[in-house]
Amino acid sequence: MGVYEGGKLSPAAQTLDKAAKHALSDLIARGDVSGKSATTLLLHKLAGIAAERVLLVGLGKASELNNKTSVEILRATFTALNGTPAKNAAL
């Protein structure tokens, strides 16, 4: 799930946040998630979410998102996923 710098959730992350009773918003409010480009935070067993794990990925500033930053973000995503025992992932 994407998080822009400043803690703005992507549309998909907003939907997930609502289903998880605003758990993502709470993490942002506590400073656990910054949205800095290519940062990640792996969450386990969010209430209201069927997935065992949810990976939050920093997207940086929306105005600075381009091909280069997108590749860096994907690289960070796959590195984080490869560090888990997960067999499947959805982006």
PDB file of N, CA and C in Angstrom:
ATOM      1  N   MET A   1       0.834  -1.164   0.000  1.00  0.00           N
ATOM      2  CA  MET A   1       0.000   0.000   0.000  1.00  0.00           C
ATOM      3  C   MET A   1       0.883   1.233   0.000  1.00  0.00           C
ATOM      4  N   GLY A   2       0.562   2.159  -0.871  1.00  0.00           N
ATOM      5  CA  GLY A   2       1.367   3.364  -1.018  1.00  0.00           C
ATOM      6  C   GLY A   2       0.994   4.464  -0.040  1.00  0.00           C
ATOM      7  N   VAL A   3       2.052   5.135   0.446  1.00  0.00           N
ATOM      8  CA  VAL A   3       1.889   6.285   1.330  1.00  0.00           C
ATOM      9  C   VAL A   3       2.777   7.400   0.783  1.00  0.00           C
ATOM     10  N   TYR A   4       2.175   8.537   0.478  1.00  0.00           N
ATOM     11  CA  TYR A   4       2.933   9.685  -0.006  1.00  0.00           C
ATOM     12  C   TYR A   4       3.576  10.416   1.161  1.00  0.00           C
ATOM     13  N   GLU A   5       4.644  11.142   0.841  1.00  0.00           N
ATOM     14  CA  GLU A   5       5.322  11.927   1.858  1.00  0.00           C
ATOM     15  C   GLU A   5       4.326  12.860   2.525  1.00  0.00           C
ATOM     16  N   GLY A   6       4.454  13.006   3.814  1.00  0.00           N
ATOM     17  CA  GLY A   6       3.495  13.803   4.576  1.00  0.00           C
ATOM     18  C   GLY A   6       2.342  12.969   5.103  1.00  0.00           C
ATOM     19  N   GLY A   7       2.368  11.649   4.791  1.00  0.00           N
ATOM     20  CA  GLY A   7       1.361  10.747   5.352  1.00  0.00           C
ATOM     21  C   GLY A   7       0.078  10.626   4.568  1.00  0.00           C
ATOM     22  N   LYS A   8       0.041  11.130   3.334  1.00  0.00           N
ATOM     23  CA  LYS A   8      -1.175  10.998   2.525  1.00  0.00           C
ATOM     24  C   LYS A   8      -1.237   9.586   1.943  1.00  0.00           C
ATOM     25  N   LEU A   9      -2.330   8.908   2.199  1.00  0.00           N
ATOM     26  CA  LEU A   9      -2.515   7.538   1.720  1.00  0.00           C
ATOM     27  C   LEU A   9      -2.968   7.532   0.264  1.00  0.00           C
ATOM     28  N   SER A  10      -2.459   6.548  -0.488  1.00  0.00           N
ATOM     29  CA  SER A  10      -2.935   6.348  -1.852  1.00  0.00           C
ATOM     30  C   SER A  10      -4.406   5.928  -1.776  1.00  0.00           C
ATOM     31  N   PRO A  11      -5.137   6.012  -2.894  1.00  0.00           N
ATOM     32  CA  PRO A  11      -6.550   5.603  -2.850  1.00  0.00           C
ATOM     33  C   PRO A  11      -6.745   4.163  -2.343  1.00  0.00           C
ATOM     34  N   ALA A  12      -5.921   3.239  -2.777  1.00  0.00           N
ATOM     35  CA  ALA A  12      -6.048   1.853  -2.294  1.00  0.00           C
ATOM     36  C   ALA A  12      -5.751   1.767  -0.803  1.00  0.00           C
ATOM     37  N   ALA A  13      -4.754   2.505  -0.348  1.00  0.00           N
ATOM     38  CA  ALA A  13      -4.417   2.505   1.076  1.00  0.00           C
ATOM     39  C   ALA A  13      -5.528   3.134   1.911  1.00  0.00           C
ATOM     40  N   GLN A  14      -6.215   4.128   1.358  1.00  0.00           N
ATOM     41  CA  GLN A  14      -7.348   4.736   2.063  1.00  0.00           C
ATOM     42  C   GLN A  14      -8.460   3.716   2.281  1.00  0.00           C
ATOM     43  N   THR A  15      -8.714   2.909   1.263  1.00  0.00           N
ATOM     44  CA  THR A  15      -9.742   1.868   1.374  1.00  0.00           C
ATOM     45  C   THR A  15      -9.350   0.844   2.430  1.00  0.00           C
ATOM     46  N   LEU A  16      -8.084   0.430   2.397  1.00  0.00           N
ATOM     47  CA  LEU A  16      -7.597  -0.538   3.384  1.00  0.00           C
ATOM     48  C   LEU A  16      -7.636   0.063   4.784  1.00  0.00           C
ATOM     49  N   ASP A  17      -7.264   1.323   4.912  1.00  0.00           N
ATOM     50  CA  ASP A  17      -7.274   1.998   6.208  1.00  0.00           C
ATOM     51  C   ASP A  17      -8.671   2.004   6.808  1.00  0.00           C
ATOM     52  N   LYS A  18      -9.657   2.262   5.964  1.00  0.00           N
ATOM     53  CA  LYS A  18     -11.048   2.268   6.426  1.00  0.00           C
ATOM     54  C   LYS A  18     -11.447   0.880   6.936  1.00  0.00           C
ATOM     55  N   ALA A  19     -11.084  -0.159   6.171  1.00  0.00           N
ATOM     56  CA  ALA A  19     -11.416  -1.534   6.569  1.00  0.00           C
ATOM     57  C   ALA A  19     -10.681  -1.950   7.840  1.00  0.00           C
ATOM     58  N   ALA A  20      -9.495  -1.396   8.049  1.00  0.00           N
ATOM     59  CA  ALA A  20      -8.677  -1.744   9.222  1.00  0.00           C
ATOM     60  C   ALA A  20      -8.921  -0.785  10.390  1.00  0.00           C
ATOM     61  N   LYS A  21     -10.054  -0.116  10.355  1.00  0.00           N
ATOM     62  CA  LYS A  21     -10.436   0.798  11.445  1.00  0.00           C
ATOM     63  C   LYS A  21      -9.372   1.872  11.690  1.00  0.00           C
ATOM     64  N   HIS A  22      -8.822   2.398  10.588  1.00  0.00           N
ATOM     65  CA  HIS A  22      -7.871   3.510  10.598  1.00  0.00           C
ATOM     66  C   HIS A  22      -6.526   3.174  11.254  1.00  0.00           C
ATOM     67  N   ALA A  23      -6.130   1.914  11.167  1.00  0.00           N
ATOM     68  CA  ALA A  23      -4.832   1.502  11.713  1.00  0.00           C
ATOM     69  C   ALA A  23      -3.678   2.201  10.993  1.00  0.00           C
ATOM     70  N   LEU A  24      -3.804   2.393   9.683  1.00  0.00           N
ATOM     71  CA  LEU A  24      -2.736   3.064   8.933  1.00  0.00           C
ATOM     72  C   LEU A  24      -2.644   4.534   9.332  1.00  0.00           C
ATOM     73  N   SER A  25      -3.770   5.179   9.461  1.00  0.00           N
ATOM     74  CA  SER A  25      -3.792   6.583   9.892  1.00  0.00           C
ATOM     75  C   SER A  25      -3.168   6.733  11.276  1.00  0.00           C
ATOM     76  N   ASP A  26      -3.410   5.784  12.150  1.00  0.00           N
ATOM     77  CA  ASP A  26      -2.835   5.815  13.492  1.00  0.00           C
ATOM     78  C   ASP A  26      -1.312   5.698  13.434  1.00  0.00           C
ATOM     79  N   LEU A  27      -0.804   4.819  12.559  1.00  0.00           N
ATOM     80  CA  LEU A  27       0.649   4.670  12.402  1.00  0.00           C
ATOM     81  C   LEU A  27       1.275   5.965  11.888  1.00  0.00           C
ATOM     82  N   ILE A  28       0.611   6.588  10.954  1.00  0.00           N
ATOM     83  CA  ILE A  28       1.101   7.862  10.411  1.00  0.00           C
ATOM     84  C   ILE A  28       1.098   8.931  11.492  1.00  0.00           C
ATOM     85  N   ALA A  29       0.019   9.017  12.252  1.00  0.00           N
ATOM     86  CA  ALA A  29      -0.097  10.019  13.316  1.00  0.00           C
ATOM     87  C   ALA A  29       0.987   9.844  14.381  1.00  0.00           C
ATOM     88  N   ARG A  30       1.391   8.597  14.631  1.00  0.00           N
ATOM     89  CA  ARG A  30       2.438   8.318  15.625  1.00  0.00           C
ATOM     90  C   ARG A  30       3.838   8.512  15.067  1.00  0.00           C
ATOM     91  N   GLY A  31       3.941   8.741  13.759  1.00  0.00           N
ATOM     92  CA  GLY A  31       5.262   8.950  13.166  1.00  0.00           C
ATOM     93  C   GLY A  31       5.960   7.684  12.726  1.00  0.00           C
ATOM     94  N   ASP A  32       5.247   6.563  12.713  1.00  0.00           N
ATOM     95  CA  ASP A  32       5.855   5.298  12.300  1.00  0.00           C
ATOM     96  C   ASP A  32       5.996   5.192  10.786  1.00  0.00           C
ATOM     97  N   VAL A  33       5.263   6.010  10.053  1.00  0.00           N
ATOM     98  CA  VAL A  33       5.284   6.010   8.595  1.00  0.00           C
ATOM     99  C   VAL A  33       5.434   7.446   8.126  1.00  0.00           C
ATOM    100  N   SER A  34       6.466   7.696   7.295  1.00  0.00           N
ATOM    101  CA  SER A  34       6.698   9.062   6.814  1.00  0.00           C
ATOM    102  C   SER A  34       6.258   9.255   5.372  1.00  0.00           C
ATOM    103  N   GLY A  35       6.267   8.175   4.599  1.00  0.00           N
ATOM    104  CA  GLY A  35       5.969   8.286   3.180  1.00  0.00           C
ATOM    105  C   GLY A  35       7.185   8.636   2.353  1.00  0.00           C
ATOM    106  N   LYS A  36       8.345   8.745   2.999  1.00  0.00           N
ATOM    107  CA  LYS A  36       9.580   9.030   2.268  1.00  0.00           C
ATOM    108  C   LYS A  36       9.774   7.956   1.197  1.00  0.00           C
ATOM    109  N   SER A  37      10.175   8.374   0.022  1.00  0.00           N
ATOM    110  CA  SER A  37      10.294   7.484  -1.126  1.00  0.00           C
ATOM    111  C   SER A  37      11.140   6.248  -0.822  1.00  0.00           C
ATOM    112  N   ALA A  38      10.609   5.091  -1.195  1.00  0.00           N
ATOM    113  CA  ALA A  38      11.279   3.786  -1.110  1.00  0.00           C
ATOM    114  C   ALA A  38      11.482   3.269   0.314  1.00  0.00           C
ATOM    115  N   THR A  39      10.784   3.853   1.291  1.00  0.00           N
ATOM    116  CA  THR A  39      10.816   3.281   2.636  1.00  0.00           C
ATOM    117  C   THR A  39       9.690   2.263   2.745  1.00  0.00           C
ATOM    118  N   THR A  40       9.862   1.291   3.618  1.00  0.00           N
ATOM    119  CA  THR A  40       8.844   0.257   3.774  1.00  0.00           C
ATOM    120  C   THR A  40       8.585  -0.027   5.246  1.00  0.00           C
ATOM    121  N   LEU A  41       7.392  -0.508   5.510  1.00  0.00           N
ATOM    122  CA  LEU A  41       7.022  -0.968   6.844  1.00  0.00           C
ATOM    123  C   LEU A  41       6.083  -2.151   6.667  1.00  0.00           C
ATOM    124  N   LEU A  42       6.483  -3.300   7.191  1.00  0.00           N
ATOM    125  CA  LEU A  42       5.686  -4.512   7.084  1.00  0.00           C
ATOM    126  C   LEU A  42       4.799  -4.651   8.317  1.00  0.00           C
ATOM    127  N   LEU A  43       3.497  -4.789   8.065  1.00  0.00           N
ATOM    128  CA  LEU A  43       2.521  -4.947   9.141  1.00  0.00           C
ATOM    129  C   LEU A  43       1.972  -6.362   9.109  1.00  0.00           C
ATOM    130  N   HIS A  44       1.661  -6.894  10.265  1.00  0.00           N
ATOM    131  CA  HIS A  44       1.141  -8.257  10.376  1.00  0.00           C
ATOM    132  C   HIS A  44      -0.264  -8.247  10.963  1.00  0.00           C
ATOM    133  N   LYS A  45      -1.143  -9.038  10.388  1.00  0.00           N
ATOM    134  CA  LYS A  45      -2.482  -9.301  10.908  1.00  0.00           C
ATOM    135  C   LYS A  45      -3.234  -8.047  11.336  1.00  0.00           C
ATOM    136  N   LEU A  46      -3.499  -7.189  10.382  1.00  0.00           N
ATOM    137  CA  LEU A  46      -4.322  -6.015  10.680  1.00  0.00           C
ATOM    138  C   LEU A  46      -5.769  -6.452  10.897  1.00  0.00           C
ATOM    139  N   ALA A  47      -6.387  -5.928  11.916  1.00  0.00           N
ATOM    140  CA  ALA A  47      -7.792  -6.236  12.183  1.00  0.00           C
ATOM    141  C   ALA A  47      -8.644  -5.823  10.989  1.00  0.00           C
ATOM    142  N   GLY A  48      -9.541  -6.699  10.581  1.00  0.00           N
ATOM    143  CA  GLY A  48     -10.445  -6.409   9.480  1.00  0.00           C
ATOM    144  C   GLY A  48      -9.877  -6.670   8.098  1.00  0.00           C
ATOM    145  N   ILE A  49      -8.634  -7.153   8.025  1.00  0.00           N
ATOM    146  CA  ILE A  49      -7.953  -7.410   6.751  1.00  0.00           C
ATOM    147  C   ILE A  49      -7.617  -8.894   6.660  1.00  0.00           C
ATOM    148  N   ALA A  50      -7.989  -9.520   5.552  1.00  0.00           N
ATOM    149  CA  ALA A  50      -7.764 -10.959   5.388  1.00  0.00           C
ATOM    150  C   ALA A  50      -6.294 -11.300   5.152  1.00  0.00           C
ATOM    151  N   ALA A  51      -5.541 -10.385   4.569  1.00  0.00           N
ATOM    152  CA  ALA A  51      -4.130 -10.650   4.282  1.00  0.00           C
ATOM    153  C   ALA A  51      -3.339 -10.821   5.577  1.00  0.00           C
ATOM    154  N   GLU A  52      -2.390 -11.759   5.554  1.00  0.00           N
ATOM    155  CA  GLU A  52      -1.545 -11.978   6.730  1.00  0.00           C
ATOM    156  C   GLU A  52      -0.590 -10.817   6.957  1.00  0.00           C
ATOM    157  N   ARG A  53      -0.139 -10.216   5.859  1.00  0.00           N
ATOM    158  CA  ARG A  53       0.812  -9.119   5.924  1.00  0.00           C
ATOM    159  C   ARG A  53       0.356  -8.002   4.982  1.00  0.00           C
ATOM    160  N   VAL A  54       0.693  -6.783   5.376  1.00  0.00           N
ATOM    161  CA  VAL A  54       0.485  -5.618   4.516  1.00  0.00           C
ATOM    162  C   VAL A  54       1.788  -4.835   4.523  1.00  0.00           C
ATOM    163  N   LEU A  55       2.290  -4.542   3.338  1.00  0.00           N
ATOM    164  CA  LEU A  55       3.525  -3.781   3.223  1.00  0.00           C
ATOM    165  C   LEU A  55       3.183  -2.346   2.846  1.00  0.00           C
ATOM    166  N   LEU A  56       3.572  -1.417   3.710  1.00  0.00           N
ATOM    167  CA  LEU A  56       3.422   0.000   3.393  1.00  0.00           C
ATOM    168  C   LEU A  56       4.696   0.451   2.702  1.00  0.00           C
ATOM    169  N   VAL A  57       4.526   1.171   1.609  1.00  0.00           N
ATOM    170  CA  VAL A  57       5.670   1.613   0.811  1.00  0.00           C
ATOM    171  C   VAL A  57       5.597   3.119   0.622  1.00  0.00           C
ATOM    172  N   GLY A  58       6.694   3.796   0.960  1.00  0.00           N
ATOM    173  CA  GLY A  58       6.760   5.236   0.774  1.00  0.00           C
ATOM    174  C   GLY A  58       6.867   5.597  -0.696  1.00  0.00           C
ATOM    175  N   LEU A  59       6.005   6.507  -1.137  1.00  0.00           N
ATOM    176  CA  LEU A  59       5.983   6.937  -2.532  1.00  0.00           C
ATOM    177  C   LEU A  59       6.652   8.293  -2.730  1.00  0.00           C
ATOM    178  N   GLY A  60       7.068   8.938  -1.655  1.00  0.00           N
ATOM    179  CA  GLY A  60       7.678  10.257  -1.772  1.00  0.00           C
ATOM    180  C   GLY A  60       6.637  11.316  -2.072  1.00  0.00           C
ATOM    181  N   LYS A  61       7.097  12.430  -2.642  1.00  0.00           N
ATOM    182  CA  LYS A  61       6.197  13.518  -3.011  1.00  0.00           C
ATOM    183  C   LYS A  61       5.522  13.155  -4.322  1.00  0.00           C
ATOM    184  N   ALA A  62       4.224  13.316  -4.381  1.00  0.00           N
ATOM    185  CA  ALA A  62       3.466  12.973  -5.590  1.00  0.00           C
ATOM    186  C   ALA A  62       3.991  13.733  -6.803  1.00  0.00           C
ATOM    187  N   SER A  63       4.405  14.974  -6.607  1.00  0.00           N
ATOM    188  CA  SER A  63       4.891  15.799  -7.712  1.00  0.00           C
ATOM    189  C   SER A  63       6.242  15.338  -8.244  1.00  0.00           C
ATOM    190  N   GLU A  64       6.957  14.521  -7.464  1.00  0.00           N
ATOM    191  CA  GLU A  64       8.284  14.054  -7.867  1.00  0.00           C
ATOM    192  C   GLU A  64       8.285  12.601  -8.334  1.00  0.00           C
ATOM    193  N   LEU A  65       7.125  11.999  -8.424  1.00  0.00           N
ATOM    194  CA  LEU A  65       7.021  10.614  -8.870  1.00  0.00           C
ATOM    195  C   LEU A  65       7.280  10.556 -10.373  1.00  0.00           C
ATOM    196  N   ASN A  66       8.285   9.764 -10.758  1.00  0.00           N
ATOM    197  CA  ASN A  66       8.638   9.617 -12.168  1.00  0.00           C
ATOM    198  C   ASN A  66       9.168   8.200 -12.400  1.00  0.00           C
ATOM    199  N   ASN A  67       9.657   7.917 -13.575  1.00  0.00           N
ATOM    200  CA  ASN A  67      10.141   6.567 -13.879  1.00  0.00           C
ATOM    201  C   ASN A  67      11.275   6.144 -12.956  1.00  0.00           C
ATOM    202  N   LYS A  68      12.217   7.036 -12.697  1.00  0.00           N
ATOM    203  CA  LYS A  68      13.361   6.703 -11.845  1.00  0.00           C
ATOM    204  C   LYS A  68      12.912   6.394 -10.417  1.00  0.00           C
ATOM    205  N   THR A  69      12.089   7.266  -9.845  1.00  0.00           N
ATOM    206  CA  THR A  69      11.643   7.027  -8.468  1.00  0.00           C
ATOM    207  C   THR A  69      10.742   5.801  -8.401  1.00  0.00           C
ATOM    208  N   SER A  70       9.960   5.569  -9.448  1.00  0.00           N
ATOM    209  CA  SER A  70       9.094   4.379  -9.474  1.00  0.00           C
ATOM    210  C   SER A  70       9.915   3.106  -9.425  1.00  0.00           C
ATOM    211  N   VAL A  71      11.028   3.076 -10.153  1.00  0.00           N
ATOM    212  CA  VAL A  71      11.904   1.898 -10.141  1.00  0.00           C
ATOM    213  C   VAL A  71      12.501   1.704  -8.750  1.00  0.00           C
ATOM    214  N   GLU A  72      12.926   2.788  -8.110  1.00  0.00           N
ATOM    215  CA  GLU A  72      13.482   2.702  -6.754  1.00  0.00           C
ATOM    216  C   GLU A  72      12.437   2.188  -5.765  1.00  0.00           C
ATOM    217  N   ILE A  73      11.209   2.657  -5.912  1.00  0.00           N
ATOM    218  CA  ILE A  73      10.119   2.228  -5.041  1.00  0.00           C
ATOM    219  C   ILE A  73       9.826   0.747  -5.247  1.00  0.00           C
ATOM    220  N   LEU A  74       9.773   0.306  -6.504  1.00  0.00           N
ATOM    221  CA  LEU A  74       9.542  -1.120  -6.785  1.00  0.00           C
ATOM    222  C   LEU A  74      10.680  -1.976  -6.260  1.00  0.00           C
ATOM    223  N   ARG A  75      11.905  -1.505  -6.405  1.00  0.00           N
ATOM    224  CA  ARG A  75      13.056  -2.254  -5.891  1.00  0.00           C
ATOM    225  C   ARG A  75      12.949  -2.433  -4.377  1.00  0.00           C
ATOM    226  N   ALA A  76      12.598  -1.361  -3.673  1.00  0.00           N
ATOM    227  CA  ALA A  76      12.437  -1.438  -2.218  1.00  0.00           C
ATOM    228  C   ALA A  76      11.296  -2.379  -1.849  1.00  0.00           C
ATOM    229  N   THR A  77      10.223  -2.339  -2.631  1.00  0.00           N
ATOM    230  CA  THR A  77       9.079  -3.222  -2.389  1.00  0.00           C
ATOM    231  C   THR A  77       9.485  -4.681  -2.513  1.00  0.00           C
ATOM    232  N   PHE A  78      10.161  -5.022  -3.616  1.00  0.00           N
ATOM    233  CA  PHE A  78      10.544  -6.412  -3.839  1.00  0.00           C
ATOM    234  C   PHE A  78      11.605  -6.873  -2.843  1.00  0.00           C
ATOM    235  N   THR A  79      12.497  -5.994  -2.440  1.00  0.00           N
ATOM    236  CA  THR A  79      13.482  -6.339  -1.413  1.00  0.00           C
ATOM    237  C   THR A  79      12.779  -6.678  -0.104  1.00  0.00           C
ATOM    238  N   ALA A  80      11.810  -5.857   0.278  1.00  0.00           N
ATOM    239  CA  ALA A  80      11.061  -6.113   1.519  1.00  0.00           C
ATOM    240  C   ALA A  80      10.275  -7.413   1.418  1.00  0.00           C
ATOM    241  N   LEU A  81       9.624  -7.649   0.281  1.00  0.00           N
ATOM    242  CA  LEU A  81       8.845  -8.884   0.099  1.00  0.00           C
ATOM    243  C   LEU A  81       9.743 -10.115   0.131  1.00  0.00           C
ATOM    244  N   ASN A  82      10.918 -10.018  -0.477  1.00  0.00           N
ATOM    245  CA  ASN A  82      11.841 -11.150  -0.497  1.00  0.00           C
ATOM    246  C   ASN A  82      12.345 -11.495   0.913  1.00  0.00           C
ATOM    247  N   GLY A  83      12.258 -10.556   1.839  1.00  0.00           N
ATOM    248  CA  GLY A  83      12.666 -10.810   3.218  1.00  0.00           C
ATOM    249  C   GLY A  83      11.589 -11.451   4.068  1.00  0.00           C
ATOM    250  N   THR A  84      10.476 -11.837   3.443  1.00  0.00           N
ATOM    251  CA  THR A  84       9.391 -12.468   4.184  1.00  0.00           C
ATOM    252  C   THR A  84       9.207 -13.906   3.654  1.00  0.00           C
ATOM    253  N   PRO A  85       8.501 -14.720   4.389  1.00  0.00           N
ATOM    254  CA  PRO A  85       8.201 -16.069   3.894  1.00  0.00           C
ATOM    255  C   PRO A  85       6.987 -16.109   2.954  1.00  0.00           C
ATOM    256  N   ALA A  86       6.462 -14.948   2.589  1.00  0.00           N
ATOM    257  CA  ALA A  86       5.264 -14.885   1.737  1.00  0.00           C
ATOM    258  C   ALA A  86       5.498 -15.580   0.399  1.00  0.00           C
ATOM    259  N   LYS A  87       4.519 -16.331  -0.038  1.00  0.00           N
ATOM    260  CA  LYS A  87       4.587 -17.041  -1.324  1.00  0.00           C
ATOM    261  C   LYS A  87       3.897 -16.245  -2.438  1.00  0.00           C
ATOM    262  N   ASN A  88       2.972 -15.352  -2.077  1.00  0.00           N
ATOM    263  CA  ASN A  88       2.198 -14.569  -3.043  1.00  0.00           C
ATOM    264  C   ASN A  88       2.124 -13.131  -2.572  1.00  0.00           C
ATOM    265  N   ALA A  89       2.003 -12.237  -3.555  1.00  0.00           N
ATOM    266  CA  ALA A  89       1.838 -10.814  -3.227  1.00  0.00           C
ATOM    267  C   ALA A  89       0.970 -10.187  -4.310  1.00  0.00           C
ATOM    268  N   ALA A  90       0.237  -9.167  -3.926  1.00  0.00           N
ATOM    269  CA  ALA A  90      -0.571  -8.401  -4.872  1.00  0.00           C
ATOM    270  C   ALA A  90      -0.130  -6.950  -4.785  1.00  0.00           C
ATOM    271  N   LEU A  91       0.066  -6.344  -5.928  1.00  0.00           N
ATOM    272  CA  LEU A  91       0.478  -4.929  -5.953  1.00  0.00           C
ATOM    273  C   LEU A  91      -0.680  -4.099  -6.450  1.00  0.00           C
TER     274      LEU A  91
END
